[in-house]
mmCIF file of C-alpha atoms and ligand atoms in Angstrom:
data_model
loop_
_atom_site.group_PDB
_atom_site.id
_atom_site.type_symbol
_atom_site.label_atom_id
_atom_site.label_comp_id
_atom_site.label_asym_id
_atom_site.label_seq_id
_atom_site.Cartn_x
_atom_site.Cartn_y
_atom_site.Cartn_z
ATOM 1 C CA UNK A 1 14.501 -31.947 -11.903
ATOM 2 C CA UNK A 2 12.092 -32.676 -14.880
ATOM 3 C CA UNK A 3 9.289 -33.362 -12.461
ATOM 4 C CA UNK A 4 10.031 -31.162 -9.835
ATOM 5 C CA UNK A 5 6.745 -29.396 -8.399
ATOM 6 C CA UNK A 6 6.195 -25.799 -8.503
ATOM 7 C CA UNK A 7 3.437 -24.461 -5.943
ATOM 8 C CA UNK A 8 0.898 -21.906 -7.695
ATOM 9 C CA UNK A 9 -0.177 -18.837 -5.550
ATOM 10 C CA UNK A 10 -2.834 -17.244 -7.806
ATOM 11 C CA UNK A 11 -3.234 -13.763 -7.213
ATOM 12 C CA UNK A 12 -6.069 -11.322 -7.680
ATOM 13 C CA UNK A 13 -5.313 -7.477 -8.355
ATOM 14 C CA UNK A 14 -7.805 -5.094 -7.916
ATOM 15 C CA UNK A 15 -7.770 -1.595 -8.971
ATOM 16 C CA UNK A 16 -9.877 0.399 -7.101
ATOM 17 C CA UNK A 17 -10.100 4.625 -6.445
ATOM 18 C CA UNK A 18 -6.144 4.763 -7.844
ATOM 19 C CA UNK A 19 -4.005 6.970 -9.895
ATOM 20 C CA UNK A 20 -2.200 3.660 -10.694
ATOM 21 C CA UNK A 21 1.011 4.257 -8.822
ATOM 22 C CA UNK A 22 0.973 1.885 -7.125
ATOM 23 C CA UNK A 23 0.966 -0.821 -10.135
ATOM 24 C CA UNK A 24 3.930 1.656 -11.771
ATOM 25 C CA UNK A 25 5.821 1.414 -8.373
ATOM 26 C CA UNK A 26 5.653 -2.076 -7.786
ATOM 27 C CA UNK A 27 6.644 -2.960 -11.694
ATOM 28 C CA UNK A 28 9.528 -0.802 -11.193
ATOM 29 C CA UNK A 29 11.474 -3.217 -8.727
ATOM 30 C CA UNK A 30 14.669 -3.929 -9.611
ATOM 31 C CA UNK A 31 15.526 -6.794 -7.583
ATOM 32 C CA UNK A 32 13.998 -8.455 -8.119
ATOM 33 C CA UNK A 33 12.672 -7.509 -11.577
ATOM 34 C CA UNK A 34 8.960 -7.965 -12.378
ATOM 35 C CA UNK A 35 9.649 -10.050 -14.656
ATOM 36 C CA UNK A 36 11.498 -12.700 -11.464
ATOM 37 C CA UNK A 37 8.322 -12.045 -9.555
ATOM 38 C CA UNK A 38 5.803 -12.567 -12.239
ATOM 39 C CA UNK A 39 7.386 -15.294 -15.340
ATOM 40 C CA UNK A 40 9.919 -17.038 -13.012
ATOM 41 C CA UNK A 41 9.696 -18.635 -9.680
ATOM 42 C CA UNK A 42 10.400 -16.115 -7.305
ATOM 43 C CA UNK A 43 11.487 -18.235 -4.546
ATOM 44 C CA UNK A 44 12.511 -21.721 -5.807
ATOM 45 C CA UNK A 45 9.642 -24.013 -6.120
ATOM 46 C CA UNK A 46 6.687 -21.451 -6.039
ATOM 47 C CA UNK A 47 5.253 -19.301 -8.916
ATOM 48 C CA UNK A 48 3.128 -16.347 -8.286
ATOM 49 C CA UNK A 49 0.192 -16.778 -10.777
ATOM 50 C CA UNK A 50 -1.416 -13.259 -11.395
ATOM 51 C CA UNK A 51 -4.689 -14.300 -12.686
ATOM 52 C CA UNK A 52 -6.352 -11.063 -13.109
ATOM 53 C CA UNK A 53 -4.608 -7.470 -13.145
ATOM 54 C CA UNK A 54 -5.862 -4.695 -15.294
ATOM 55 C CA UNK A 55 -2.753 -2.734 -15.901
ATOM 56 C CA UNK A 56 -1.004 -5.429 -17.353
ATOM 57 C CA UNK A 57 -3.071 -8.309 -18.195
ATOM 58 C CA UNK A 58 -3.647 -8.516 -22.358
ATOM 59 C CA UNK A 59 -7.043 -9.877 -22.362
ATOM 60 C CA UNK A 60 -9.953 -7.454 -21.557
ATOM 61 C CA UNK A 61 -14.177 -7.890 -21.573
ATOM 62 C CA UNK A 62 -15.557 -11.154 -20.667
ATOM 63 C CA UNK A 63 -12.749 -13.245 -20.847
ATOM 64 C CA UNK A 64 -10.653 -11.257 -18.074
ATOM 65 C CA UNK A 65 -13.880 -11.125 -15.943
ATOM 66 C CA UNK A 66 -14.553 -15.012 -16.439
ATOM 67 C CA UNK A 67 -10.788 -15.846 -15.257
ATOM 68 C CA UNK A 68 -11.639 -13.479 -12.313
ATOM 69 C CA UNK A 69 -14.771 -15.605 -11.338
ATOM 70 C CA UNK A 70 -12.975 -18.824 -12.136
ATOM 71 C CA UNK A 71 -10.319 -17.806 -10.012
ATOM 72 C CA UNK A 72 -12.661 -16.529 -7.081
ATOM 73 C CA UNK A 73 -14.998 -20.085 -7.463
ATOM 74 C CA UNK A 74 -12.001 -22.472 -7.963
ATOM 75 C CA UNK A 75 -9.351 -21.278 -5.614
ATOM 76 C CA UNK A 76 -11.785 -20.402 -2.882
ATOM 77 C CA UNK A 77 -9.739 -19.949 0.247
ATOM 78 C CA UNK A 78 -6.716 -20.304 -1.318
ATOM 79 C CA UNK A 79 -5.843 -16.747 -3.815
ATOM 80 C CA UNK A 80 -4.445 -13.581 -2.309
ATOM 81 C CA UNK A 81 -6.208 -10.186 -2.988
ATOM 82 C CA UNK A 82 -4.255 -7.282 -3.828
ATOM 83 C CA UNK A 83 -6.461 -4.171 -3.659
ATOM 84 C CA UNK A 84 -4.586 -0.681 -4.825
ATOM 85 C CA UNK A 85 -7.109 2.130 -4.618
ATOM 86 C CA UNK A 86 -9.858 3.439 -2.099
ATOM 87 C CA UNK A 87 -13.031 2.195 -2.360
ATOM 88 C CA UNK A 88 -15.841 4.250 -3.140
ATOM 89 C CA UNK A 89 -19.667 2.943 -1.385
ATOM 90 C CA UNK A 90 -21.556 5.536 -2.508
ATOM 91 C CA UNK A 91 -23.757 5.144 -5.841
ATOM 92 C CA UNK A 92 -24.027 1.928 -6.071
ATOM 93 C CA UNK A 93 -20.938 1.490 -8.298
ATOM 94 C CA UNK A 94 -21.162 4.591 -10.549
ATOM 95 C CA UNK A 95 -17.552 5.489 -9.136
ATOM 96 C CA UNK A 96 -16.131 1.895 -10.095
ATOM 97 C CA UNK A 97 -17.440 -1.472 -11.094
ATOM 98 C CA UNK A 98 -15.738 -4.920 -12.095
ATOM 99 C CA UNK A 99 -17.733 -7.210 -14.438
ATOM 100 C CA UNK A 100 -21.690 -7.080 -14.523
ATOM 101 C CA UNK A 101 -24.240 -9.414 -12.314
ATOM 102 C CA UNK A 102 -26.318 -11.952 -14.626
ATOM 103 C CA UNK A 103 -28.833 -9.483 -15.205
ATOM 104 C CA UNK A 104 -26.173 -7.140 -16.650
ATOM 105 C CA UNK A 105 -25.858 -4.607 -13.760
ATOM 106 C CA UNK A 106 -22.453 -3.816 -12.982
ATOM 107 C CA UNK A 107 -20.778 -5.321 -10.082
ATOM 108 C CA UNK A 108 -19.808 -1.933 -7.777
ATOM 109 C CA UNK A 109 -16.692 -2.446 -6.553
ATOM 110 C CA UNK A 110 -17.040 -2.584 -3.164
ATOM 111 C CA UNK A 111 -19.332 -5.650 -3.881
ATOM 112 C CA UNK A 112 -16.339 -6.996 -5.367
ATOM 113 C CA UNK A 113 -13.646 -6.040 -2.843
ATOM 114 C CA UNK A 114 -16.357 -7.964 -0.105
ATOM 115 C CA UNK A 115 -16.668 -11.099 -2.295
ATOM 116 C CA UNK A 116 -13.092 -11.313 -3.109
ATOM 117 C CA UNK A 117 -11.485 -10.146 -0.233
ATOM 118 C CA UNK A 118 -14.389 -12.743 2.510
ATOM 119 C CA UNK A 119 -12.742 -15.833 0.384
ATOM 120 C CA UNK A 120 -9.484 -14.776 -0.113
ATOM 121 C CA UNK A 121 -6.018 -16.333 1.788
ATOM 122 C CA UNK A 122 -4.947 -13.131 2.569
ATOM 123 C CA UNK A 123 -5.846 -9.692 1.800
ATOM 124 C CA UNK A 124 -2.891 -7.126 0.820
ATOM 125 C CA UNK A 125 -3.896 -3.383 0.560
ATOM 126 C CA UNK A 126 -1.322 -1.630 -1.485
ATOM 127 C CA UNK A 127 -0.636 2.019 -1.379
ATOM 128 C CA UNK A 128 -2.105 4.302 1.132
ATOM 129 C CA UNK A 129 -5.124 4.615 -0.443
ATOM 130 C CA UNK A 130 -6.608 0.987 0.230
ATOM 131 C CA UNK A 131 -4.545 1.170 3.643
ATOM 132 C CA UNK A 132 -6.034 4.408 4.996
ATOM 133 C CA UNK A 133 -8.444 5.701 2.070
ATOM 134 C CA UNK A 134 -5.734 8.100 1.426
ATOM 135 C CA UNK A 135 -6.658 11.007 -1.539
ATOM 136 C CA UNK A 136 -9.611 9.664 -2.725
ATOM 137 C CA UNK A 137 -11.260 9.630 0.409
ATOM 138 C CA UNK A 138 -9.554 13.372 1.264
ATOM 139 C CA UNK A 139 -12.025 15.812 2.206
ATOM 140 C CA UNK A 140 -14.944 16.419 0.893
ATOM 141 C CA UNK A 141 -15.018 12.376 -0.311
ATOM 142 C CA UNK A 142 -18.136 12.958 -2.914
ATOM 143 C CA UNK A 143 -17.635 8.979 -3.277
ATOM 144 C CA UNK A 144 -17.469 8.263 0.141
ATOM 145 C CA UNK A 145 -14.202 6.431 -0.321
ATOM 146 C CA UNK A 146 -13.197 3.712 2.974
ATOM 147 C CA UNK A 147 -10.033 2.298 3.465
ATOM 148 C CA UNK A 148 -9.790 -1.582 3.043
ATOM 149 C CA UNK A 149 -10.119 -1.679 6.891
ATOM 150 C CA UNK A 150 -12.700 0.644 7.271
ATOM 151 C CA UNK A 151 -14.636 -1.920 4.281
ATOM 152 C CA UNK A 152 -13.701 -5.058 6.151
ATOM 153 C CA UNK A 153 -15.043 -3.743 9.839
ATOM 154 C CA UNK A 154 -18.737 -2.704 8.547
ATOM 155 C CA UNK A 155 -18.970 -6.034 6.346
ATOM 156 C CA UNK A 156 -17.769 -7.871 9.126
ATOM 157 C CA UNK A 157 -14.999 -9.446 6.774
ATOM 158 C CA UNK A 158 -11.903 -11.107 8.864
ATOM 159 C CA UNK A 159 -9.895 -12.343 6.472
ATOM 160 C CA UNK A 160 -6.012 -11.766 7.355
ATOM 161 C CA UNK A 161 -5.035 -8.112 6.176
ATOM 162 C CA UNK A 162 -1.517 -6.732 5.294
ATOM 163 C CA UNK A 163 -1.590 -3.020 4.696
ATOM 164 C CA UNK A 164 1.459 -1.546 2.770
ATOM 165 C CA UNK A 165 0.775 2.096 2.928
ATOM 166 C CA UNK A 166 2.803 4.782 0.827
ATOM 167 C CA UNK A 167 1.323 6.683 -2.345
ATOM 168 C CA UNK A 168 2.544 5.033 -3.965
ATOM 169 C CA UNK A 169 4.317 2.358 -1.586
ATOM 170 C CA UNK A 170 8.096 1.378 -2.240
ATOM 171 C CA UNK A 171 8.123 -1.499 -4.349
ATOM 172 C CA UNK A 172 10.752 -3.341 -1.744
ATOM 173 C CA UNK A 173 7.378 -3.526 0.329
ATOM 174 C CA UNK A 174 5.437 -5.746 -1.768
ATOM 175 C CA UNK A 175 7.846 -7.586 -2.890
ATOM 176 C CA UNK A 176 9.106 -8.650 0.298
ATOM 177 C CA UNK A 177 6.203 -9.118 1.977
ATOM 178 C CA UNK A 178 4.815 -11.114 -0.754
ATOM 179 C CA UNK A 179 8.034 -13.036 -0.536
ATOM 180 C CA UNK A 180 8.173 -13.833 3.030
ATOM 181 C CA UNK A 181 4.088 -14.899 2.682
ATOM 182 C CA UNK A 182 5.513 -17.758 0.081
ATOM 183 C CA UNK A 183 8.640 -18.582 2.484
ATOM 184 C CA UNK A 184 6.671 -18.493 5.978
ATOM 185 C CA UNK A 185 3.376 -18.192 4.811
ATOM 186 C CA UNK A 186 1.087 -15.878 6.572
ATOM 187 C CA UNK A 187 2.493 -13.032 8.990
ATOM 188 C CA UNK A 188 2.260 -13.488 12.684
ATOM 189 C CA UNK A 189 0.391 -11.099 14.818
ATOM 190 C CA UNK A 190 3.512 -9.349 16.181
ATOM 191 C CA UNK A 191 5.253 -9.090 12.474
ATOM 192 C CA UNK A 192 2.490 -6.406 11.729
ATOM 193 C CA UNK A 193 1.495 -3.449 13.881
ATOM 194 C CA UNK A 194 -1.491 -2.487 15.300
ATOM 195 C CA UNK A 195 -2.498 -0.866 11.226
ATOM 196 C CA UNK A 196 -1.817 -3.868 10.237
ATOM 197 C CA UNK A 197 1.712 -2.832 8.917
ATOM 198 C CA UNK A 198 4.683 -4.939 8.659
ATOM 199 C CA UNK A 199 7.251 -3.903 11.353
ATOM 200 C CA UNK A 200 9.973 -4.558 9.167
ATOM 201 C CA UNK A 201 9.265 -1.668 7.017
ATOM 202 C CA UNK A 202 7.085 0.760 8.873
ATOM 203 C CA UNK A 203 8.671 -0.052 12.464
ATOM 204 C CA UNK A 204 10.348 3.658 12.262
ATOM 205 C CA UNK A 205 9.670 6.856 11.668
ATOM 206 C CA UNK A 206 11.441 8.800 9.011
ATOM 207 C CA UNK A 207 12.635 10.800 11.239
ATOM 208 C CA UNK A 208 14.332 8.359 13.537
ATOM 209 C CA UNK A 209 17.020 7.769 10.425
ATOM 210 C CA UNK A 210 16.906 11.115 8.637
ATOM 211 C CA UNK A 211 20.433 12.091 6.885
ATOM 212 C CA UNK A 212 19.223 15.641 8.126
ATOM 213 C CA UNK A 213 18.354 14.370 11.886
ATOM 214 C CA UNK A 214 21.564 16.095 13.272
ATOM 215 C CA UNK A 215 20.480 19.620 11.971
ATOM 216 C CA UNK A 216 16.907 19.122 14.186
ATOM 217 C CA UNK A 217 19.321 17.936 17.426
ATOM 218 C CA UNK A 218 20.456 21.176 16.917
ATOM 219 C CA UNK A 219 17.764 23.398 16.540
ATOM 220 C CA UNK A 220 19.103 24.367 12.691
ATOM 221 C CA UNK A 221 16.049 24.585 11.003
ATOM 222 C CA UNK A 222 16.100 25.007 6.726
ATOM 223 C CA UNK A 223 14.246 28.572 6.001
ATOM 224 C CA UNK A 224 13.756 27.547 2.654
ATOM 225 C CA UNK A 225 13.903 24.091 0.876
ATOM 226 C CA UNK A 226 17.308 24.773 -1.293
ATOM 227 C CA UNK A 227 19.231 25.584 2.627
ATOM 228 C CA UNK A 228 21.513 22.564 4.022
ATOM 229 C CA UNK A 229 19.044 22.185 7.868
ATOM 230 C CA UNK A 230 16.347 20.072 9.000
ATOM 231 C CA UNK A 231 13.428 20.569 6.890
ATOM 232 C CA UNK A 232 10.368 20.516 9.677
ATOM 233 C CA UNK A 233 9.818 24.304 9.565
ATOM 234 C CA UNK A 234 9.055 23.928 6.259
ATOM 235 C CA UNK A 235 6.854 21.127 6.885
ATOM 236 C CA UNK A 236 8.511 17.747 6.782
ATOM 237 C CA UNK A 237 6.433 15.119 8.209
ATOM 238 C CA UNK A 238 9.025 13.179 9.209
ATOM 239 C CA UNK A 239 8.102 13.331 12.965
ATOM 240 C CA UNK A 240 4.522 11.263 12.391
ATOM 241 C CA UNK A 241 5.190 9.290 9.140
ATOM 242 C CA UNK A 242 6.590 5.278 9.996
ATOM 243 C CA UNK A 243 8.661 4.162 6.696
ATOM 244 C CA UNK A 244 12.039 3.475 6.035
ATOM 245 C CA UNK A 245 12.837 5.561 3.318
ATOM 246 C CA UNK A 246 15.518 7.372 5.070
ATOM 247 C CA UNK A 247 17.735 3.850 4.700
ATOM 248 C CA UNK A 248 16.195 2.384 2.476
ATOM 249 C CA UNK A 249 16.031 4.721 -0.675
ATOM 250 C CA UNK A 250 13.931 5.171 -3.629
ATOM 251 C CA UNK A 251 15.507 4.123 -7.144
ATOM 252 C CA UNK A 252 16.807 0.902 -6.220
ATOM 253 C CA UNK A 253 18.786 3.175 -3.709
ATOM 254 C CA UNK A 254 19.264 6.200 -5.393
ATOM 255 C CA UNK A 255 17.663 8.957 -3.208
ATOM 256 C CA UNK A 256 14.954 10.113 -1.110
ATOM 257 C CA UNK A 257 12.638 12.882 -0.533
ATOM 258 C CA UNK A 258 14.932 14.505 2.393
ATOM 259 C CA UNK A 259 18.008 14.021 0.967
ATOM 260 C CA UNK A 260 16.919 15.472 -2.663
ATOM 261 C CA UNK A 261 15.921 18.469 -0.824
ATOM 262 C CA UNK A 262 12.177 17.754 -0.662
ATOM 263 C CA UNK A 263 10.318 17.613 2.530
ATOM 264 C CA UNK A 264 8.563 14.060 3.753
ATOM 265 C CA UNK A 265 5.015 14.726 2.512
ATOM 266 C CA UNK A 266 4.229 11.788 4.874
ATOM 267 C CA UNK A 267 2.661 9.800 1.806
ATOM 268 C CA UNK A 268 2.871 6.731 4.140
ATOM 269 C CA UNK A 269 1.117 8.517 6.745
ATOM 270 C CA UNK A 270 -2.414 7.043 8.204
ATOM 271 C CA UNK A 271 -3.320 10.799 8.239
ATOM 272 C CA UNK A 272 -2.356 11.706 4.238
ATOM 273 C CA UNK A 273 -3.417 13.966 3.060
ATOM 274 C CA UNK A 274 -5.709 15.331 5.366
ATOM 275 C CA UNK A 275 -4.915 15.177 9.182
ATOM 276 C CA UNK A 276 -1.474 16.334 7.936
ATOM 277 C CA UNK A 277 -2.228 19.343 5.573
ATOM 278 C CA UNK A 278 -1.130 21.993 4.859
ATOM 279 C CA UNK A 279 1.480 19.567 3.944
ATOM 280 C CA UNK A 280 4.072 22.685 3.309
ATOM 281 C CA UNK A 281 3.286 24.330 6.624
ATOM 282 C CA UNK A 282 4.931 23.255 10.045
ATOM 283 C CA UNK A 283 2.995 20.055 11.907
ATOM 284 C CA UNK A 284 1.236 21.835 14.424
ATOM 285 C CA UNK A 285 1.073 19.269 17.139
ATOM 286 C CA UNK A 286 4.678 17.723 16.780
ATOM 287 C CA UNK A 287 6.119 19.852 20.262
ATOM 288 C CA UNK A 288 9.669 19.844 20.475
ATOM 289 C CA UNK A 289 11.638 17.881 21.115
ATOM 290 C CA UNK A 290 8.837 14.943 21.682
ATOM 291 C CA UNK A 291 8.468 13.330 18.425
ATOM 292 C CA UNK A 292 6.954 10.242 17.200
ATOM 293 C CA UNK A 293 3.101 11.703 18.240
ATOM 294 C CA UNK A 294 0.599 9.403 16.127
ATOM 295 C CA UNK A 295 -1.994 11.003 14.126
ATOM 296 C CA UNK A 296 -5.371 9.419 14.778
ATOM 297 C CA UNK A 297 -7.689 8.407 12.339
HETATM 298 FE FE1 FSX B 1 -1.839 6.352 -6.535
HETATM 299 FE FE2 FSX B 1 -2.048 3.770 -5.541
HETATM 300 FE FE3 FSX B 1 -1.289 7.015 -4.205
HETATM 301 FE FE4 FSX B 1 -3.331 5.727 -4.059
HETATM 302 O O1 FSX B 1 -0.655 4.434 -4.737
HETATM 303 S S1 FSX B 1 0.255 6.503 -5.752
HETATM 304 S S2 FSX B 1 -3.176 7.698 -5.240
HETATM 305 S S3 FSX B 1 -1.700 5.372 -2.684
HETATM 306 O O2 FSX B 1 -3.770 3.988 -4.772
HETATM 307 O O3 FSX B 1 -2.027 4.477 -7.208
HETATM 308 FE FE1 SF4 B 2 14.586 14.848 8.694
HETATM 309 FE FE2 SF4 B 2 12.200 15.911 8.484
HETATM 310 FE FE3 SF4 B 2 13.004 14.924 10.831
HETATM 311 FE FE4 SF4 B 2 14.066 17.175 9.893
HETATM 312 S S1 SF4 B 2 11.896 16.850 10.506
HETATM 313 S S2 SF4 B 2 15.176 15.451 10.773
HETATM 314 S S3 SF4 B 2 14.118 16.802 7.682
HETATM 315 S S4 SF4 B 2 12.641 13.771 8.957
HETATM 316 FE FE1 SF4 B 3 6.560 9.124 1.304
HETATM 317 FE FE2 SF4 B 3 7.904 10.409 3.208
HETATM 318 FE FE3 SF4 B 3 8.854 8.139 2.188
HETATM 319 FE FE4 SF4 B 3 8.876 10.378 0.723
HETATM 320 S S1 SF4 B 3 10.031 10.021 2.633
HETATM 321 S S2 SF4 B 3 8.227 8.320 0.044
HETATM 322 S S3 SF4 B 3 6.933 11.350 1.389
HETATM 323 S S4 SF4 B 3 6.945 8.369 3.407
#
């Protein structure tokens, strides 16, 4: 096995409008640890090469920004972009730059997110944020924050796009999804929905697999959030959030937001935060017993 080949997939990580969460999600995975994904192969025979990622990389300045460039001029066509974050288009990169031009004007980042994500493989937009613009772009969006999507449609960018919503997404997301892009390569049309979601993980709604489901059949609705009951009085967005928390689990499957007695805040939500605020009051629209109503951007 001396001479045995190992394909490189570099990979580009962006941080854009982010609270970081998502990086602190996705190095909590368990299995397989961060460490399999990023040091080892993490399928036999192919290495994910993170070229460029600010959380974790050592390096910072010039040198970071010249591996970025090397990477983006060298592997043309043939890196992934990860973006985490919203991206803000107003001010001409006062809310967020990467690097500086020639001239020594900072690159904004949506500048960067165009370049990058035009000559990219694939495009992955982690966390709701770069899925659906998520908090940063909440009302009243002083940045003017877009959504990867939203970026992509007014630069005319078509690259292939995999959004993994969630804020911060479950770090069985990425990982799988960056898995099955190194096993089968690119998604087909009908693995992802029409948000450009994988089915596998966001095919459901929470509350098609709720361990508190049985309490809504029955009209037994929690009056406050310590009561045994279904939880939707008190807000849960359950009805009009697709995720699989409910079987999935949080913790490397320890618990999840229902089950601990929390409400679904609908973090995954195309509509977080605001179509679905006030996120403690009841969903207005979800009419009983019809469920599964999508919020529309
Ligand atoms: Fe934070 Fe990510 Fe939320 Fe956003 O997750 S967890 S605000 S989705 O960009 O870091
Ligand atoms: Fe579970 Fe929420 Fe649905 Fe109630 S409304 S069954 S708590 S997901
Ligand atoms: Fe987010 Fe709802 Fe899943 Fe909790 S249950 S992580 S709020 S989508």
């Amino acid at each position: 096995m001396a001479n045995r080949k190992v394909e490189e997939y570099p990979v580009i990580w962006l941080q854009a409008a982010t609270c970081t969460g998502c990086s602190v999600s996705v190095l909590n995975t368990v299995s397989p640890t961060i460490k399999n994904v990023l040091v080892d192969e993490v399928i036999p025979g192919k290495h994910v090469n993170l070229r460029f990622q600010a959380t974790v990389m050592a390096g910072a300045g010039e040198l970071v920004i010249k591996e970025l460039e090397d990477t983006w001029h060298k592997k043309k066509g043939g890196y992934v972009l990860v973006v985490e974050g919203a991206i803000p288009t107003k001010g001409n990169g006062v809310y967020g730059s990467i690097g500086e031009h020639k001239d020594g004007k900072p690159v904004p980042i949506d500048v960067r997110v165009e370049a990058l994500g035009r000559d990219a493989l694939a495009v992955i937009a982690l966390g709701t944020c770069a899925s659906f613009g998520g908090i940063p772009a909440a009302k009243p969006n002083p940045s003017q924050c877009v959504s990867i999507m939203q970026l992509f449609k007014s630069k005319r960018v078509t690259t292939p796009l995999i959004n993994i919503p969630g804020c911060p997404p479950h770090p069985d997301w990425f990982v799988s999804t960056v898995a099955s892009v190194l096993i089968g390569g690119l998604p087909k049309a009908s693995d992802l929905d029409e948000l450009h979601r994988p089915k596998a993980f966001y095919g459901q709604l929470i509350h098609e697999n709720c361990s508190r489901r049985a309490y809504y059949d029955e009209q037994k609705f929690a009056k406050k959030l310590s009561d045994p009951g279904c939880l939707y009085e008190l807000g849960c967005k359950g009805p009009v959030t697709h995720a699989d928390c409910a079987v999935r689990l949080w913790n490397h499957g320890v618990n999840w937001c229902v089950a601990c007695g929390g409400i679904c805040i609908g973090c995954a939500c195309e509509g977080f935060p605001d179509l679905i605020s006030p996120i403690y009051q009841k969903t207005p629209d979800v009419k009983l017993p019809n469920i599964g109503q999508k919020v529309v951007q």
